[in-house]
Coordinates of N, CA and C in Angstrom, one line a residue:
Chain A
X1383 N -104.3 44.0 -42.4 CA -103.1 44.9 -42.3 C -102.8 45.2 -40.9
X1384 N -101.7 45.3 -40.5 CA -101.1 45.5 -39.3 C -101.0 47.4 -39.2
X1385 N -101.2 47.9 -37.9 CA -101.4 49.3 -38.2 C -101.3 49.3 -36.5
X1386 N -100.4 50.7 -35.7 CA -100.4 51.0 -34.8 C -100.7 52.1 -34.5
X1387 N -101.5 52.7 -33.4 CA -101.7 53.6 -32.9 C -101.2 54.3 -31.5
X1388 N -100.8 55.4 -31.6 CA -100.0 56.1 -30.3 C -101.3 57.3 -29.9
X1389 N -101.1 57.4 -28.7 CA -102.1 58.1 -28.1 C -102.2 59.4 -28.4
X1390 N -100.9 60.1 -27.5 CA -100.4 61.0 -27.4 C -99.4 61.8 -28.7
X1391 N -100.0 63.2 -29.2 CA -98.6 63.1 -30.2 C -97.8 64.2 -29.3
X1392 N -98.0 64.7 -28.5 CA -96.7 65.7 -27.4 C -97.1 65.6 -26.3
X1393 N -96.2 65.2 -25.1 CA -96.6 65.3 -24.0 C -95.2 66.2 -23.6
X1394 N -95.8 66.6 -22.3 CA -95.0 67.6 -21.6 C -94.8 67.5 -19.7
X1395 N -93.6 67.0 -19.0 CA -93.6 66.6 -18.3 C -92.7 67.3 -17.6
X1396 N -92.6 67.5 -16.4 CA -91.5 68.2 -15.3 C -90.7 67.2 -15.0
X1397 N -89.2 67.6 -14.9 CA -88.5 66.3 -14.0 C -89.0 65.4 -13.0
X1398 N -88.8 64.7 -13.0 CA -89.2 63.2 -11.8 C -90.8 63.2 -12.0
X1399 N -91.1 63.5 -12.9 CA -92.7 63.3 -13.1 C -92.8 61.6 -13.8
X1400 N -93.6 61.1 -13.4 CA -94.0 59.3 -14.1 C -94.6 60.2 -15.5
X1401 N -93.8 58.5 -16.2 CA -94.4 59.3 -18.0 C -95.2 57.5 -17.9
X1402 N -96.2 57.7 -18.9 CA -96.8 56.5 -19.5 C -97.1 57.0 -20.8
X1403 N -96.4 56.3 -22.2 CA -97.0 56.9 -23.4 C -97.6 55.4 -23.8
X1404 N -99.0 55.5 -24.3 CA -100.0 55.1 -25.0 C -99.7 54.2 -26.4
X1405 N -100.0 53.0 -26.5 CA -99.8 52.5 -27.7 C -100.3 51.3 -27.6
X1406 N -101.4 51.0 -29.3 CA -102.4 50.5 -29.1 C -102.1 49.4 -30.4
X1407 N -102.5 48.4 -30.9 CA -102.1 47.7 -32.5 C -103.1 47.2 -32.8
X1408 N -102.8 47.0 -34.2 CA -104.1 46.5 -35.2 C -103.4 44.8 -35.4
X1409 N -104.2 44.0 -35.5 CA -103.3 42.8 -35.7 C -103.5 41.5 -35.3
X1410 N -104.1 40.5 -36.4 CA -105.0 39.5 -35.8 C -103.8 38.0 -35.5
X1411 N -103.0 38.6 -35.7 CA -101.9 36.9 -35.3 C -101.1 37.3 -34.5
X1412 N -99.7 36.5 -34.1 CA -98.9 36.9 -33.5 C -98.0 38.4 -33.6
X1413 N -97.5 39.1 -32.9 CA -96.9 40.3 -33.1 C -95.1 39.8 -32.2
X1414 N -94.9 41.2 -32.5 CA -93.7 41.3 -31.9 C -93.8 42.8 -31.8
X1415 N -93.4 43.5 -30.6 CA -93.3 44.9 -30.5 C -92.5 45.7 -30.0
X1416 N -92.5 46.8 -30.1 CA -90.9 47.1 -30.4 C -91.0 48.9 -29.7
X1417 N -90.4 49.4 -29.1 CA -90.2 51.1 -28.7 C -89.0 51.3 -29.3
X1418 N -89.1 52.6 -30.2 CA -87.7 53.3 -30.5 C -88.2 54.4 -30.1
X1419 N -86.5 55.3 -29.7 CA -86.6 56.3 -29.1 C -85.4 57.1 -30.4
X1420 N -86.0 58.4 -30.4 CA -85.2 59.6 -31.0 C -84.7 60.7 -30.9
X1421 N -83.6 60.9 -30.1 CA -83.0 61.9 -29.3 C -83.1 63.1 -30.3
X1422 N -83.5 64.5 -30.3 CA -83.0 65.3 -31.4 C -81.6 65.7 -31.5
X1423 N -81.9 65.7 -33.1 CA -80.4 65.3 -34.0 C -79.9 64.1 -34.4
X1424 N -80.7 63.2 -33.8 CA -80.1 61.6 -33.4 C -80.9 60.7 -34.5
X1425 N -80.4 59.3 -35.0 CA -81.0 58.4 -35.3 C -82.0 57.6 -34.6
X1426 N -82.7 56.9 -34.9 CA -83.7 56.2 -33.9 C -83.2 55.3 -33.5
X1427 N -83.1 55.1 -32.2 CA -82.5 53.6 -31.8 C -83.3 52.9 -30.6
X1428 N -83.2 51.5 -30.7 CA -84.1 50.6 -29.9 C -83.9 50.7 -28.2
X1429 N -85.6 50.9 -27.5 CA -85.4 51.2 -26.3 C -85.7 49.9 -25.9
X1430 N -86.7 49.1 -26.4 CA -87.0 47.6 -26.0 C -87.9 46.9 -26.9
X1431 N -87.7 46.0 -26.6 CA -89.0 45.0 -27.8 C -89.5 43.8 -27.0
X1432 N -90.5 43.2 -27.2 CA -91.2 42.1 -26.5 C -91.6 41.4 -28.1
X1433 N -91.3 39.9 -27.4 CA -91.6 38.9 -28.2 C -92.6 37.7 -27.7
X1434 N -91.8 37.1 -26.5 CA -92.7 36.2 -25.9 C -92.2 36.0 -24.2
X1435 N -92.8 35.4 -23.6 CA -92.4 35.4 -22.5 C -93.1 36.7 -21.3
X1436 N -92.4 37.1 -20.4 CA -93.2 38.0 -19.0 C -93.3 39.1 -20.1
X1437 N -94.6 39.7 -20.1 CA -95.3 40.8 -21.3 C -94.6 41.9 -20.4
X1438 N -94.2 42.1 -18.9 CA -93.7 43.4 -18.4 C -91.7 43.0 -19.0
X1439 N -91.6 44.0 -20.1 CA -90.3 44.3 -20.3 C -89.1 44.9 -19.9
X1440 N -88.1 45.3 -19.7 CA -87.1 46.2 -19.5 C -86.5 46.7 -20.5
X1441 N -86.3 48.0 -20.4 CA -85.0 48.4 -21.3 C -84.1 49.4 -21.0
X1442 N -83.6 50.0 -22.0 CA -82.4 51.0 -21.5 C -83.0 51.9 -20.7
X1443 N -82.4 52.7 -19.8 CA -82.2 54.3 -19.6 C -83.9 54.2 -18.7
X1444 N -83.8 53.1 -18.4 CA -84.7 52.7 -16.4 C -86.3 52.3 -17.7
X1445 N -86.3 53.0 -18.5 CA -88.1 52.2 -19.4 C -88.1 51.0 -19.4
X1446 N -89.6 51.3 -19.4 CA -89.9 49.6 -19.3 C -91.4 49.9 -19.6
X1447 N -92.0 48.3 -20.2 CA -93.3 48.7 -20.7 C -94.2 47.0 -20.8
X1448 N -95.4 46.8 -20.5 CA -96.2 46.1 -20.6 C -97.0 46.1 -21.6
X1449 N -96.9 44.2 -22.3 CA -97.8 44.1 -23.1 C -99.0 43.6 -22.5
X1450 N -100.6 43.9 -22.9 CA -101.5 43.4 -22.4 C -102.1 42.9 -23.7
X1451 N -102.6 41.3 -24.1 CA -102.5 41.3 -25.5 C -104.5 41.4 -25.5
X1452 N -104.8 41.4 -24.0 CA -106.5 41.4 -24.5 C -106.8 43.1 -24.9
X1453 N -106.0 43.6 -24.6 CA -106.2 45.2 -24.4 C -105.7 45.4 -25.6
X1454 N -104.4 45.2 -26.6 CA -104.0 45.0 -27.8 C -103.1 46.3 -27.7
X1455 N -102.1 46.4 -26.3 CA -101.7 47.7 -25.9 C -100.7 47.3 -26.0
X1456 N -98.9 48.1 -25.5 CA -97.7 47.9 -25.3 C -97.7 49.5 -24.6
X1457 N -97.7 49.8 -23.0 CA -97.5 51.0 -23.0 C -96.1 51.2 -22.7
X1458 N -95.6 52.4 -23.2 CA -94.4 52.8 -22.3 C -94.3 53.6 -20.8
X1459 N -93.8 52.7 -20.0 CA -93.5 53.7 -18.7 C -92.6 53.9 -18.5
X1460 N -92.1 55.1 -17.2 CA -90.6 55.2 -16.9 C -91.4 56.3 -15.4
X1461 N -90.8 55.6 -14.2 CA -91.4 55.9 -12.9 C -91.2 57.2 -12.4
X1462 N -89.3 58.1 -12.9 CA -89.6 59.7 -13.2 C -88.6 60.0 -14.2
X1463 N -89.1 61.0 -14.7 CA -88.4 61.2 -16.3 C -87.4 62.2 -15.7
X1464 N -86.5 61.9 -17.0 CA -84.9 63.3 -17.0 C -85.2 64.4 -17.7
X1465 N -84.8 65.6 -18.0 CA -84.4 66.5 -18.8 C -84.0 65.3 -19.8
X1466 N -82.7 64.8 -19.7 CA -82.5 64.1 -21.1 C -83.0 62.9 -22.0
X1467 N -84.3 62.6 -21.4 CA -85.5 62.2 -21.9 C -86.1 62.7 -23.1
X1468 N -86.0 64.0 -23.1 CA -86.5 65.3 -24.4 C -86.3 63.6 -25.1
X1469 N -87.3 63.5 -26.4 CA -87.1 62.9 -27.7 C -88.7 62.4 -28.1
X1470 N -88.3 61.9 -29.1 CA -89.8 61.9 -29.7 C -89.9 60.0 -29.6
X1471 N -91.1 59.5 -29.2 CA -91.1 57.8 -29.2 C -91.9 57.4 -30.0
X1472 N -91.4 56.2 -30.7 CA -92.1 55.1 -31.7 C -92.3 54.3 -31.3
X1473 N -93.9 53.7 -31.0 CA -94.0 52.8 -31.0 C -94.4 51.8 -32.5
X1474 N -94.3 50.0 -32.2 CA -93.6 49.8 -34.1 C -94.3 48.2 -33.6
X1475 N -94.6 47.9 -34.6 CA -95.0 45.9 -34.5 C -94.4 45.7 -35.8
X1476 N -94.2 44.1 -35.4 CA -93.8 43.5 -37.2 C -94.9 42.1 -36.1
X1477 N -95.8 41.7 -37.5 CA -96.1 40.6 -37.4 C -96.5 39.7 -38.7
X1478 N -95.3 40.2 -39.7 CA -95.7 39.6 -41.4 C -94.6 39.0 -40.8
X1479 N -93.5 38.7 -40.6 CA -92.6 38.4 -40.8 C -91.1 39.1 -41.1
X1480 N -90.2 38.1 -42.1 CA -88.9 39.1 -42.2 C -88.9 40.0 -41.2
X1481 N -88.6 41.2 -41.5 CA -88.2 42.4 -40.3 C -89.0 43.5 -40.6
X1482 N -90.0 43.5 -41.5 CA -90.7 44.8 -41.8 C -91.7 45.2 -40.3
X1483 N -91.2 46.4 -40.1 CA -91.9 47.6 -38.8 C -92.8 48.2 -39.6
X1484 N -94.5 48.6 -38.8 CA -95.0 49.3 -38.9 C -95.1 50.6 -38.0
X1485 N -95.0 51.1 -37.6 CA -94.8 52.3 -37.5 C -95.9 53.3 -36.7
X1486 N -95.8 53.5 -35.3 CA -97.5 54.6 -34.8 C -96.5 56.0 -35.1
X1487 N -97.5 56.8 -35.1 CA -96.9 58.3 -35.3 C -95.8 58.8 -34.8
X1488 N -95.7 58.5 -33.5 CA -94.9 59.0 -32.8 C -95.5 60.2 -31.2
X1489 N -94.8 60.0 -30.6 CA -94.8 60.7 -29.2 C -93.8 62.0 -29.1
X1490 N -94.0 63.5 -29.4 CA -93.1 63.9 -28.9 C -93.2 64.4 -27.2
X1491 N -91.9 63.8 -26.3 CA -92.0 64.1 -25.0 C -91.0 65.5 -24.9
X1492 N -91.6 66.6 -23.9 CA -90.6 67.5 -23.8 C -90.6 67.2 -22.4
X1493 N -89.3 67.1 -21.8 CA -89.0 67.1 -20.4 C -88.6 68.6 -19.7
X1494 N -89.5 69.3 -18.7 CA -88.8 70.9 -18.3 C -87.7 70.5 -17.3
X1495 N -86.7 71.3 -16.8 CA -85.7 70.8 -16.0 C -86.6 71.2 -14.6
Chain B
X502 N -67.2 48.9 -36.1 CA -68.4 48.8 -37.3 C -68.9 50.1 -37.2
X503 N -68.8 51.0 -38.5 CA -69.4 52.0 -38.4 C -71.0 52.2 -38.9
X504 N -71.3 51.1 -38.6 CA -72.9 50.6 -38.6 C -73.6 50.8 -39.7
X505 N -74.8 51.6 -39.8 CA -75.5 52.2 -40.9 C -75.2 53.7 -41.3
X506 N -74.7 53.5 -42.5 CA -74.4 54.9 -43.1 C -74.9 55.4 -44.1
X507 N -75.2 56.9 -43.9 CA -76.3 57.5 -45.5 C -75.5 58.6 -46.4
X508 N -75.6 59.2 -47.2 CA -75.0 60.0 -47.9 C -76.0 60.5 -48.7
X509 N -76.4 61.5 -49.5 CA -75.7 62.8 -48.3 C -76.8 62.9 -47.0
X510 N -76.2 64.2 -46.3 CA -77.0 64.5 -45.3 C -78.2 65.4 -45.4
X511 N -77.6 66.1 -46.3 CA -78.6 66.8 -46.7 C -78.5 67.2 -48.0
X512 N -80.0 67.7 -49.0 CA -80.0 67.5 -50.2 C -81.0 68.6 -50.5
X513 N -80.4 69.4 -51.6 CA -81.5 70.2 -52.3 C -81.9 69.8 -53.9
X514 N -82.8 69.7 -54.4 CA -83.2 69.6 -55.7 C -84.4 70.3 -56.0
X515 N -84.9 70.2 -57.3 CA -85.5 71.4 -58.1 C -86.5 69.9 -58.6
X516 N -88.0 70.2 -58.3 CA -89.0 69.3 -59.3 C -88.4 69.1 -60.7
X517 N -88.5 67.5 -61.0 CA -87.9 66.7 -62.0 C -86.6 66.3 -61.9
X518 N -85.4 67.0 -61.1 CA -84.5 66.1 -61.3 C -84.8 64.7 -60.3
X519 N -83.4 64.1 -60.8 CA -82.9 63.0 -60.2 C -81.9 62.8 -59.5
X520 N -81.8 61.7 -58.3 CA -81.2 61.9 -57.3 C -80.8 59.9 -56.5
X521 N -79.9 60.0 -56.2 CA -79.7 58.7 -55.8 C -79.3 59.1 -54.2
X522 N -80.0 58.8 -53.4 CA -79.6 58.4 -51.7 C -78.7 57.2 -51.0
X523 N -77.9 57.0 -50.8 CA -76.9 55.9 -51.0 C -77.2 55.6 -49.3
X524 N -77.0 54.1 -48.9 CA -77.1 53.3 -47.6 C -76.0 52.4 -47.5
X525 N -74.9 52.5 -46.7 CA -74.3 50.7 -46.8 C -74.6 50.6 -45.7
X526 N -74.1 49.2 -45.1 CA -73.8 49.2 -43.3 C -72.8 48.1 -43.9
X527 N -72.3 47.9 -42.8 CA -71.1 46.6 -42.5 C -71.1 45.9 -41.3
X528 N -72.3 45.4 -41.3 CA -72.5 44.4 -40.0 C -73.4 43.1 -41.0
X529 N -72.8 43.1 -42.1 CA -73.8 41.8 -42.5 C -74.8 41.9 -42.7
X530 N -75.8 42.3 -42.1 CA -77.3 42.3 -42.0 C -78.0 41.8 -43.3
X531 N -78.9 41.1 -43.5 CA -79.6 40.5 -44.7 C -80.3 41.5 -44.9
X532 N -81.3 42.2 -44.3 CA -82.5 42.8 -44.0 C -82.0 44.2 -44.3
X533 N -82.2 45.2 -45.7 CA -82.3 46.2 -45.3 C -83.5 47.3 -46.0
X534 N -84.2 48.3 -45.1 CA -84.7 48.8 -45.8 C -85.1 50.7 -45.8
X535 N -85.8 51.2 -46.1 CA -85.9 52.6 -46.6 C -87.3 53.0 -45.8
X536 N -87.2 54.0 -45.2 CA -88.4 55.1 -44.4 C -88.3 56.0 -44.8
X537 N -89.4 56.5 -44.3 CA -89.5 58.5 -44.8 C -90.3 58.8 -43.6
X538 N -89.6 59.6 -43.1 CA -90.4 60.7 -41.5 C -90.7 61.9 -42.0
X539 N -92.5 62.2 -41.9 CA -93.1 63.3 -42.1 C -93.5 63.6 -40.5
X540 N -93.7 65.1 -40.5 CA -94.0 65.6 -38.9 C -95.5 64.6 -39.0
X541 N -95.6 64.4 -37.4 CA -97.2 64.1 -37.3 C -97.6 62.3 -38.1
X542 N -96.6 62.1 -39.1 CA -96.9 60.6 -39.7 C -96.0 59.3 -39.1
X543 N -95.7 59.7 -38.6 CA -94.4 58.5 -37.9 C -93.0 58.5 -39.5
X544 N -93.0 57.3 -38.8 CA -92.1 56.7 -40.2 C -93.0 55.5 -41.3
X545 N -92.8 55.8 -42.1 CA -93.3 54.9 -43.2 C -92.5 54.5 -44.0
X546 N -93.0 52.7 -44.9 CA -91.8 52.4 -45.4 C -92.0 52.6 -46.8
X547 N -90.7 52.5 -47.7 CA -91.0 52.8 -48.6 C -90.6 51.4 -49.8
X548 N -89.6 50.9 -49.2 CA -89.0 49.8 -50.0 C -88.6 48.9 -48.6
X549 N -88.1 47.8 -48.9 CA -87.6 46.8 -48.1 C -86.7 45.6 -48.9
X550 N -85.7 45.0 -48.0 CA -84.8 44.0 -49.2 C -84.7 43.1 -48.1
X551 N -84.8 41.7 -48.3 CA -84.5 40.6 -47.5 C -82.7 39.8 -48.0
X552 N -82.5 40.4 -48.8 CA -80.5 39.9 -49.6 C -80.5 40.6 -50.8
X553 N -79.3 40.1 -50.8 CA -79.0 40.5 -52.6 C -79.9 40.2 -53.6
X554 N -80.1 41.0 -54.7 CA -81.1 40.6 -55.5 C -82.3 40.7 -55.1
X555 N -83.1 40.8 -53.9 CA -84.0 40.9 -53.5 C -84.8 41.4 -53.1
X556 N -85.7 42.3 -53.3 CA -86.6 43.5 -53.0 C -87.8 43.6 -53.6
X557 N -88.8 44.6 -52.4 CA -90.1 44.4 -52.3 C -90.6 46.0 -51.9
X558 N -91.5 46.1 -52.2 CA -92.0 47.6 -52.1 C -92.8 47.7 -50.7
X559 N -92.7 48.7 -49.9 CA -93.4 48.7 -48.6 C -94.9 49.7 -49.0
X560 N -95.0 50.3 -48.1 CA -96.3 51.3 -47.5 C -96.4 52.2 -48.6
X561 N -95.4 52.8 -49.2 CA -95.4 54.3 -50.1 C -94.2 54.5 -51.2
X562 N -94.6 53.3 -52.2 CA -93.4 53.2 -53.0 C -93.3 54.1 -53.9
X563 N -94.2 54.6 -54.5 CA -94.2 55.2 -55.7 C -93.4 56.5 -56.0
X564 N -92.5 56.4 -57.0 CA -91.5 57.2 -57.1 C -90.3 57.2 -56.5
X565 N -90.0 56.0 -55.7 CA -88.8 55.0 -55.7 C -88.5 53.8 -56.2
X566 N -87.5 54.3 -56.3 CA -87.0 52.6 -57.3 C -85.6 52.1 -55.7
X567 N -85.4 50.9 -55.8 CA -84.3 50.5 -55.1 C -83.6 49.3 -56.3
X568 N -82.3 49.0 -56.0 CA -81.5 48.0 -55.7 C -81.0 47.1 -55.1
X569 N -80.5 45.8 -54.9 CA -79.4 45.2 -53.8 C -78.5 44.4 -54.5
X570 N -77.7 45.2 -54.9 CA -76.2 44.1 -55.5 C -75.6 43.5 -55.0
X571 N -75.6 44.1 -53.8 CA -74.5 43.6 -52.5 C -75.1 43.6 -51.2
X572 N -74.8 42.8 -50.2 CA -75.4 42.6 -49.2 C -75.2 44.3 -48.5
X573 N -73.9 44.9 -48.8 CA -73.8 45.8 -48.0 C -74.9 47.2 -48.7
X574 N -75.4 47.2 -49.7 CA -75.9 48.2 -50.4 C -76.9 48.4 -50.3
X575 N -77.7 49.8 -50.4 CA -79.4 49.4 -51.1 C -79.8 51.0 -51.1
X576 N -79.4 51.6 -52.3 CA -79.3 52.9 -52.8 C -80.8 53.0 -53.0
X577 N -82.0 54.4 -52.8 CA -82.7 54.7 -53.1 C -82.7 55.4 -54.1
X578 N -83.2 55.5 -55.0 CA -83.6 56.7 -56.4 C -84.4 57.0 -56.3
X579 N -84.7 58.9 -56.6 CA -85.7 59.2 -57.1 C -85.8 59.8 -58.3
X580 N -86.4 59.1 -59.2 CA -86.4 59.6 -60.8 C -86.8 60.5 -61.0
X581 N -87.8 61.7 -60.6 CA -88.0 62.4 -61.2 C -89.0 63.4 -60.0
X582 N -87.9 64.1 -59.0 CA -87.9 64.7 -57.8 C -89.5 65.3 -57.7
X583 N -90.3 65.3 -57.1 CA -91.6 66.3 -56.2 C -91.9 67.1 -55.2
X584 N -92.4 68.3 -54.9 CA -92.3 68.7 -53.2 C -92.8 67.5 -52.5
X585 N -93.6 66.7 -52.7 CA -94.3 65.7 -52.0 C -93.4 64.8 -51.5
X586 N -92.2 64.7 -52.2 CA -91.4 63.9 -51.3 C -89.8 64.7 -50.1
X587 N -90.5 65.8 -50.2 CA -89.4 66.5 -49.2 C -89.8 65.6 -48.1
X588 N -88.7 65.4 -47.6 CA -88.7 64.8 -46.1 C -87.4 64.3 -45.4
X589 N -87.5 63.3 -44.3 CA -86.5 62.9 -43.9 C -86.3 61.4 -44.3
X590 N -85.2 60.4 -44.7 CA -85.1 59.3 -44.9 C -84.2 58.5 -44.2
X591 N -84.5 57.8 -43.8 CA -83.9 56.6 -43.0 C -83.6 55.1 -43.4
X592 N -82.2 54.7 -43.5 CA -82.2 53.6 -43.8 C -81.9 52.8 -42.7
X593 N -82.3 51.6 -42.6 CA -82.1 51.0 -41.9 C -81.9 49.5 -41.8
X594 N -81.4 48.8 -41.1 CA -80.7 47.2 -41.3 C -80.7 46.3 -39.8
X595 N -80.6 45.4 -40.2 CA -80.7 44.0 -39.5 C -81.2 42.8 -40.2
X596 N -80.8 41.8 -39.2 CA -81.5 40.3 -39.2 C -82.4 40.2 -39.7
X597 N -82.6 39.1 -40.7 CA -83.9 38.5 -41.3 C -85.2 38.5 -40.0
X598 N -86.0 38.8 -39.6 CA -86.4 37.9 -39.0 C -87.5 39.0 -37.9
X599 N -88.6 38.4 -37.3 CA -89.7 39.4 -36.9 C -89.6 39.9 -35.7
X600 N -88.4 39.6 -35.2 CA -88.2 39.6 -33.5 C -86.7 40.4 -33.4
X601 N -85.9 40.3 -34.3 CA -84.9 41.3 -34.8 C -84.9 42.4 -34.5
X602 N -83.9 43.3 -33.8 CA -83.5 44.7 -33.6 C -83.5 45.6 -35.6
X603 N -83.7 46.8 -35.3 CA -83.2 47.0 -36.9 C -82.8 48.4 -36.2
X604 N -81.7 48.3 -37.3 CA -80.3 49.5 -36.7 C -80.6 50.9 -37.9
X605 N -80.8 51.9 -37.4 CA -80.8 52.8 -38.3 C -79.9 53.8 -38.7
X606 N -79.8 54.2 -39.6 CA -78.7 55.6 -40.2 C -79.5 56.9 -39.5
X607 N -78.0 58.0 -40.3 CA -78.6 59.0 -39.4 C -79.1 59.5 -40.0
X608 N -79.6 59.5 -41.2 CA -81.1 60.1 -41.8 C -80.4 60.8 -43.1
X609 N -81.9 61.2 -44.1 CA -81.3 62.7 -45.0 C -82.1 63.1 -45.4
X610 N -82.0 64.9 -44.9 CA -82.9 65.2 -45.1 C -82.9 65.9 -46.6
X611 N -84.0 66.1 -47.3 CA -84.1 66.0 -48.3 C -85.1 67.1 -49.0
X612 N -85.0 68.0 -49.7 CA -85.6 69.4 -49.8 C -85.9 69.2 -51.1
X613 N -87.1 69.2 -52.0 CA -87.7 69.3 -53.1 C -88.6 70.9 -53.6
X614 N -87.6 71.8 -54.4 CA -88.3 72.8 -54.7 C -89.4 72.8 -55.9

């Protein structure tokens, strides 16, 4: 069974502070992995995903995150965080196939102004 | 495209009733399926559908039933309401496939007395 782990469940960060949130997977074949982000009040929507190719990814709103597959990690970084950062992060693998996400607990980040 | 849609938003019921959670989207999508967000648990799944006619139970099925008559549908039931299932629900849609984005609704939350 495929099973992800997040480090942190609330971090707390000052403007222009570097964030790294923690995320670790269970999972002996190929993966595919995935950050969603969840603004409060909001739906969850995709911040980036890695499949194959350069393990350092890009995504929206300046994140970006590295797969290390001997480490079995995907962390999230972002070099300084906003106020409008506030949200809670998912990190997620699918490696059965179809499109089924497993799911780490979640991160909630509060950003102070 | 008014993407992924849920109805209602929010919901009260009384242990034992029953209750249908409705999902369409209108982007095609083959793939759709059902979460539940508990504080502190991430998201978990509950059902999942690869097309019409087609469905499979995920992580925490018990006491959902689903559907897929139509590519655009895939209504959740709960037959016979518990506190244990107060929570938040998410449906969500995309692409067949393990590398696929999945697009989510904006949730409902859902209150069992």
């Amino acid at each position: 069974a495929q099973s992800v782990s997040q480090h942190n469940h609330h971090v707390i960060l000052s403007e222009a502070a570097s964030l790294e949130l923690g995320c670790n997977y269970s999972y002996g074949g190929t993966v595919n992995l995935f950050w969603y982000v969840q603004y409060p009040g909001q739906h969850l929507q995709l911040l980036l995903k890695y499949f194959s190719g350069d393990p350092l990814v890009k995504g929206i709103k300046g994140f970006e995150a590295e797969f290390i597959k001997s480490k079995f990690s995907f962390n999230l970084r972002k070099p300084s965080v906003q106020w409008s950062d506030t949200a809670e992060y998912f990190c997620a693998v699918n490696g059965k196939g179809y499109s089924t996400l497993t799911f780490g607990k979640g991160t909630m980040l509060l950003v102070s102004p | 495209n008014a993407g992924v849609t849920q109805t209602p938003k929010f919901q009260v019921l009384k242990t034992g009733q029953s209750m249908t959670l409705q999902c369409a989207q209108d982007m095609n999508h083959e793939y759709m399926s059902w979460y539940r967000q508990d504080p502190g648990m991430g998201l978990r799944l509950i059902h999942y559908s690869v097309g019409a006619g087609i469905t499979d139970q995920g992580e925490v099925p018990n006491g959902y039933n689903v559907s897929r008559s139509t590519t655009e549908d895939f209504p959740l039931r709960l037959l016979s309401a518990a506190p244990s299932q107060t929570s938040v629900y998410f449906c969500a849609s995309g692409p067949v496939g393990s590398q696929e984005t999945q697009y989510f609704g904006p949730g409902t939350r859902l209150l069992v007395l």
